[in-house]
Coordinates of C-alpha atoms in Angstrom, one line a residue:
Chain P
M1 CA 106.1 82.3 109.9
P2 CA 109.1 82.5 107.6
K3 CA 112.2 83.7 109.2
R4 CA 115.4 85.0 107.7
E5 CA 119.0 84.8 109.0
P6 CA 119.9 87.4 111.6
R7 CA 121.4 90.6 110.4
H8 CA 124.7 91.6 111.9
P9 CA 125.4 95.2 111.0
A10 CA 128.4 95.3 113.3
S11 CA 130.1 92.5 111.4
S12 CA 129.6 93.7 107.9
S13 CA 132.2 95.4 105.8
P14 CA 130.9 98.9 105.0
P15 CA 132.8 101.4 102.8
P16 CA 135.4 103.6 104.5
L17 CA 134.4 107.1 105.7
T18 CA 134.9 110.0 103.4
A19 CA 137.0 113.0 104.5
A20 CA 133.8 115.0 104.9
Q21 CA 132.3 112.3 107.2
Q22 CA 135.5 112.2 109.2
A23 CA 135.3 115.9 109.7
R24 CA 131.6 116.0 110.5
Y25 CA 131.7 113.2 113.1
E26 CA 135.1 114.0 114.6
W27 CA 133.9 114.8 118.1
Q28 CA 132.0 111.6 118.6
M29 CA 134.8 109.5 117.0
W30 CA 136.9 110.7 119.9
V31 CA 134.7 108.6 122.2
P32 CA 136.7 105.6 123.4
D33 CA 135.7 102.3 121.9
F34 CA 133.8 104.0 119.1
G35 CA 136.2 105.8 116.8
V36 CA 136.3 105.3 113.0
A37 CA 135.1 101.7 113.2
G38 CA 132.0 102.7 115.1
Q39 CA 131.2 105.6 112.8
T40 CA 131.7 103.4 109.7
K41 CA 129.1 101.0 111.1
L42 CA 126.6 103.8 111.7
A43 CA 127.1 105.2 108.2
A44 CA 126.2 101.8 106.8
A45 CA 123.2 101.3 109.0
S46 CA 119.5 101.6 108.3
V47 CA 117.0 102.4 111.1
L48 CA 113.2 102.4 111.0
V49 CA 111.7 105.0 113.3
S50 CA 108.0 104.5 114.1
R51 CA 106.4 107.9 114.5
L52 CA 108.2 111.2 114.7
G53 CA 106.4 112.7 117.7
G54 CA 108.0 113.8 120.9
V55 CA 109.9 110.6 121.4
G56 CA 110.6 109.3 117.9
G57 CA 111.4 112.8 116.7
A58 CA 114.1 113.2 119.3
A59 CA 115.4 109.8 118.5
A60 CA 115.5 110.5 114.8
L61 CA 117.2 113.8 115.3
Y62 CA 120.1 112.3 117.3
L63 CA 120.4 109.4 114.9
A64 CA 120.6 111.8 112.0
A65 CA 123.1 114.0 113.9
A66 CA 125.2 110.9 114.6
G67 CA 125.3 109.9 111.0
V68 CA 123.1 106.8 110.7
G69 CA 123.2 106.4 106.9
R70 CA 119.6 105.6 106.2
L71 CA 116.5 106.5 108.2
V72 CA 113.1 105.1 107.4
L73 CA 110.4 107.3 108.9
A74 CA 106.8 106.2 109.4
H75 CA 104.1 108.6 110.6
A76 CA 100.6 109.4 109.4
G77 CA 98.7 112.6 109.8
N78 CA 99.1 116.3 109.5
L79 CA 100.6 118.7 112.1
T80 CA 98.2 120.2 114.6
P81 CA 98.8 122.8 117.3
P82 CA 98.7 120.3 120.2
D83 CA 101.7 118.5 118.7
L84 CA 104.0 121.4 119.1
N85 CA 104.7 121.2 122.8
R86 CA 106.8 118.1 122.3
Q87 CA 107.4 117.3 118.6
M88 CA 110.6 119.1 118.1
L89 CA 111.1 118.1 114.5
M90 CA 108.0 120.1 113.6
T91 CA 107.7 123.8 112.8
H92 CA 104.8 126.2 113.3
D93 CA 104.6 127.1 109.6
W94 CA 104.0 123.4 108.8
L95 CA 100.6 123.3 110.6
G96 CA 98.1 121.3 108.5
R97 CA 100.7 119.5 106.5
P98 CA 102.1 115.9 106.8
R99 CA 104.3 115.6 109.9
V100 CA 106.6 113.0 108.4
L101 CA 107.5 115.3 105.5
C102 CA 108.3 118.1 108.0
A103 CA 110.5 115.7 110.0
A104 CA 112.4 114.6 106.9
Q105 CA 113.0 118.2 105.8
R106 CA 114.4 119.1 109.3
L107 CA 116.6 116.1 109.3
R108 CA 117.9 116.8 105.8
D109 CA 118.6 120.4 106.9
L110 CA 120.7 119.0 109.7
N111 CA 122.4 116.3 107.7
P112 CA 122.0 116.4 103.9
D113 CA 124.2 113.4 103.4
L114 CA 121.7 110.9 104.8
V115 CA 119.2 108.8 102.9
I116 CA 115.8 109.5 104.4
E117 CA 112.8 107.5 103.3
T118 CA 109.3 108.6 104.4
H119 CA 106.1 106.8 104.7
E120 CA 102.9 108.7 105.5
T121 CA 101.4 105.9 107.4
N122 CA 101.5 104.4 110.8
I123 CA 102.7 101.0 111.6
S124 CA 100.2 98.1 111.6
A125 CA 100.3 94.4 111.4
A126 CA 99.8 94.8 107.6
N127 CA 102.9 96.9 106.9
A128 CA 105.3 96.3 109.8
H129 CA 107.0 93.3 108.2
S130 CA 107.7 95.0 104.9
L131 CA 108.9 98.3 106.4
A132 CA 111.3 96.4 108.7
A133 CA 112.6 94.1 106.0
D134 CA 115.6 96.0 105.0
V135 CA 116.6 97.9 108.2
D136 CA 119.1 96.9 110.8
L137 CA 117.2 98.3 113.9
I138 CA 113.8 99.6 114.8
V139 CA 113.1 102.5 117.2
S140 CA 109.6 102.0 118.6
A141 CA 108.0 105.3 119.7
A142 CA 104.3 105.1 118.7
P143 CA 101.5 106.1 121.1
R144 CA 99.5 102.9 120.6
F145 CA 100.4 99.5 121.7
E146 CA 99.0 97.9 118.6
E147 CA 101.7 99.6 116.6
R148 CA 104.5 98.7 119.1
L149 CA 103.4 95.1 119.2
A150 CA 103.3 94.9 115.4
L151 CA 106.9 96.4 115.3
N152 CA 108.0 93.9 117.9
A153 CA 106.7 91.0 115.9
A154 CA 108.5 92.3 112.8
A155 CA 111.7 92.7 114.8
V156 CA 111.5 89.2 116.0
Q157 CA 110.6 87.9 112.6
H158 CA 113.6 89.7 111.0
R159 CA 115.9 89.0 114.0
I160 CA 116.8 92.7 114.3
P161 CA 117.0 94.7 117.6
L162 CA 114.2 97.0 118.7
V163 CA 114.6 100.0 121.0
D164 CA 111.3 100.7 122.7
C165 CA 110.9 104.1 124.2
A166 CA 107.8 105.1 126.1
M167 CA 106.5 107.8 128.4
Y168 CA 103.5 108.8 130.5
E169 CA 103.2 112.2 132.3
M170 CA 106.6 112.6 133.9
D171 CA 107.6 108.9 133.8
A172 CA 109.5 107.3 131.0
Q173 CA 110.9 103.9 130.2
L174 CA 113.2 102.2 127.8
T175 CA 114.2 98.7 126.9
C176 CA 116.2 97.0 124.1
V177 CA 114.8 93.9 122.6
V178 CA 117.3 91.5 120.9
P179 CA 115.2 88.6 119.6
G180 CA 116.3 85.3 121.1
Q181 CA 118.4 87.0 123.8
S182 CA 116.0 89.1 125.7
A183 CA 112.3 89.4 126.5
C184 CA 110.4 90.9 123.6
L185 CA 107.5 93.4 124.1
A186 CA 105.0 90.5 123.8
C187 CA 106.7 88.8 126.8
L188 CA 106.1 92.0 128.8
Y189 CA 102.7 92.8 127.4
P190 CA 101.0 89.6 126.2
E191 CA 97.8 91.5 125.6
T192 CA 97.2 94.9 124.2
P193 CA 96.7 97.0 127.3
P194 CA 93.1 98.1 127.2
V195 CA 93.5 100.9 129.7
W196 CA 96.1 102.8 127.7
K197 CA 94.7 105.9 126.0
R198 CA 95.9 107.5 122.8
Q199 CA 96.1 110.9 124.5
F200 CA 98.1 111.3 127.7
P201 CA 99.7 114.1 129.8
V202 CA 103.3 114.8 129.0
F203 CA 105.9 117.5 128.7
G204 CA 108.1 117.8 125.6
A205 CA 111.2 117.6 127.7
V206 CA 110.1 114.2 129.1
A207 CA 109.6 112.9 125.5
G208 CA 112.9 114.3 124.4
T209 CA 114.8 112.8 127.3
I210 CA 113.7 109.3 126.6
G211 CA 113.9 109.7 122.8
A212 CA 117.5 110.9 123.0
W213 CA 118.3 108.1 125.3
G214 CA 116.7 105.7 122.8
A215 CA 119.0 107.1 120.1
M216 CA 122.0 106.4 122.2
E217 CA 120.9 102.8 122.8
A218 CA 120.4 102.4 119.0
I219 CA 123.9 103.8 118.4
K220 CA 125.3 101.3 120.9
L221 CA 123.5 98.4 119.3
L222 CA 124.6 99.3 115.8
S223 CA 128.2 100.0 116.6
G224 CA 128.9 97.6 119.4
L225 CA 129.7 100.4 121.9
G226 CA 129.1 100.0 125.6
T227 CA 126.4 97.8 127.1
P228 CA 122.9 98.3 125.7
L229 CA 119.8 97.9 127.8
T230 CA 119.2 94.5 126.3
G231 CA 117.0 92.5 128.7
R232 CA 116.8 95.4 131.0
M233 CA 114.2 98.1 131.5
L234 CA 115.2 101.6 132.5
M235 CA 112.5 103.5 134.4
L236 CA 112.8 107.3 134.8
D237 CA 110.7 109.4 137.2
L238 CA 111.4 112.9 136.1
R239 CA 109.1 114.3 138.7
Q240 CA 111.4 113.1 141.5
G241 CA 114.6 113.0 139.5
M242 CA 115.0 109.3 140.0
S243 CA 116.0 106.4 137.8
R244 CA 115.9 102.7 138.2
Q245 CA 116.3 99.6 136.1
F246 CA 115.4 95.9 136.3
N247 CA 116.0 92.7 134.3
T248 CA 113.1 91.8 132.1
I249 CA 112.2 88.1 132.0
R250 CA 111.3 86.1 128.9
N251 CA 108.1 84.3 128.6
P252 CA 109.0 80.8 127.4
T253 CA 105.5 80.5 126.0
C254 CA 105.5 83.9 124.3
A255 CA 103.5 83.7 121.1
I256 CA 106.0 85.9 119.3
C257 CA 109.5 84.9 120.5
G258 CA 108.9 81.8 122.5
G259 CA 110.3 79.6 119.8
L260 CA 113.7 81.3 119.6
Chain U
M1 CA 103.4 92.4 157.9
N2 CA 104.4 95.7 156.4
I3 CA 104.7 96.0 152.6
T4 CA 105.7 99.1 150.6
V5 CA 103.9 99.5 147.3
E6 CA 105.3 101.8 144.6
Y7 CA 103.1 103.0 141.8
W8 CA 104.3 104.1 138.3
A9 CA 102.6 105.7 135.4
Q10 CA 98.8 105.5 135.3
L11 CA 98.8 103.6 138.5
R12 CA 100.5 106.5 140.3
T13 CA 97.8 108.8 139.0
A14 CA 95.1 106.4 140.1
A15 CA 96.6 105.9 143.6
G16 CA 97.3 109.6 144.0
Q17 CA 100.7 109.0 145.4
P18 CA 104.0 107.4 144.3
F19 CA 104.2 104.9 147.1
E20 CA 102.6 103.8 150.4
A21 CA 103.0 101.4 153.2
I22 CA 100.3 98.8 153.7
E23 CA 99.6 96.1 156.3
L24 CA 98.9 92.6 155.1
P25 CA 98.5 89.3 156.9
A26 CA 101.6 87.1 157.2
A27 CA 102.3 85.1 154.1
A28 CA 99.9 87.1 152.0
S29 CA 100.3 86.7 148.3
L30 CA 100.9 89.1 145.5
A31 CA 97.3 88.6 144.4
D32 CA 96.2 89.5 147.9
L33 CA 98.2 92.7 147.7
L34 CA 96.6 93.6 144.3
E35 CA 93.1 93.1 145.7
H36 CA 94.0 95.1 148.8
V37 CA 95.2 98.2 146.9
A38 CA 92.4 98.0 144.4
A39 CA 89.9 98.0 147.3
R40 CA 91.8 100.8 148.9
H41 CA 91.9 103.2 145.9
G42 CA 88.7 102.4 144.1
P43 CA 87.6 101.9 140.5
A44 CA 90.3 104.0 138.7
L45 CA 93.1 101.9 140.1
R46 CA 91.1 98.6 140.0
S47 CA 90.4 99.0 136.3
V48 CA 94.2 99.2 135.6
L49 CA 94.9 96.1 137.7
F50 CA 91.9 93.9 136.9
D51 CA 89.7 93.2 133.9
Q52 CA 85.9 93.4 134.2
A53 CA 85.7 89.8 135.2
G54 CA 88.0 90.4 138.1
K55 CA 91.0 88.7 136.6
P56 CA 94.4 90.4 137.0
R57 CA 95.6 92.0 133.8
T58 CA 98.7 90.6 132.3
S59 CA 99.9 94.0 130.9
N60 CA 101.2 95.4 134.2
I61 CA 104.8 94.8 135.1
I62 CA 105.3 93.8 138.7
L63 CA 108.6 93.9 140.7
V64 CA 109.2 92.4 144.1
N65 CA 112.3 93.8 145.7
Q66 CA 113.4 95.1 142.3
E67 CA 113.0 91.8 140.6
M68 CA 110.4 91.3 137.9
V69 CA 108.0 88.5 138.8
R70 CA 105.0 86.9 137.2
L71 CA 101.9 86.9 139.3
S72 CA 101.2 83.2 138.7
E73 CA 104.7 82.2 139.7
C74 CA 105.3 84.5 142.7
G75 CA 105.4 82.9 146.2
P76 CA 104.1 84.5 149.4
L77 CA 105.3 88.0 150.1
T78 CA 107.8 88.5 152.9
P79 CA 107.8 91.2 155.6
N80 CA 109.1 94.6 154.5
A81 CA 109.0 93.6 150.8
V82 CA 108.8 96.4 148.2
V83 CA 106.3 95.8 145.5
T84 CA 106.5 98.0 142.4
L85 CA 103.5 98.2 140.1
L86 CA 104.3 99.5 136.6
S87 CA 101.3 100.0 134.4
P88 CA 102.0 100.0 130.6
M89 CA 103.0 103.2 128.8
A90 CA 103.4 103.8 125.1
G91 CA 103.4 107.5 124.8
G92 CA 105.3 108.7 121.8

């Protein structure tokens, strides 16, 4: 499998912020250890978000609000009524039309300065590599493990970080994969879990919680802020109001990242 | 010996409770524990933990005393251990 040199968005030399950007992002640039330098890195960054549902939509919304310069959005299918309890980028008047286009419109309404690229398709082993080829980070928020594991393989191949956000009922979890440094998803799930179902019980607020947290992890990884959840998994139990985290362990014989 | 088992995600639904205390023989293994809770809670929970051939699935994450472990590498359980069983989730 051909592999390219790792991308290092935090070490590149992006163009300086415009006056409009400095005004727009002023409040977050007040955050210690972020500032103009962190914002400049976000403005130069590209992020692939896989699916714009309850989780990915929330992640994309906060990445757009934070000023990530380019968002690549992938999601197939048209909007249906059951999507609307959690997919906060959607609007009622968009029923029957492509979700990814609704998401892009909402994000442009929020932040017209961003470059937003849409793909009316879901991630698969056939397209994950090409869609991930020119981004700096992936947000994984698809409801099927086949898609997540394809994204994971692409992240490892391109040596870019992947933020994996997931939920079930009132539980949610989040981990950051940095290829070669942490366990990848295939270390944690060597086989596609056969018991996972495409449809599952969930509240929109659970999806939004973990999606927003995933956006923050992406911002940290892109800007160098704070300590990302690299090699750690966060578990949230929103029913009990409880959180926990543990260190993930790499599989030295992992078929995807074992050679790194 | 007394062991506390915590269930997350689909396993919690299948067990019908977030955690429980169980009694196992001294030096019981993690595999013994999985078989014990599968027998206790029936097919719904068993199908998440084991494949149709009775082999433990590799897609569940297991913690012992908050540390992730691999079933094949985990030694005997110790009294009062807390075992956390986290079934996979990918909801988006």
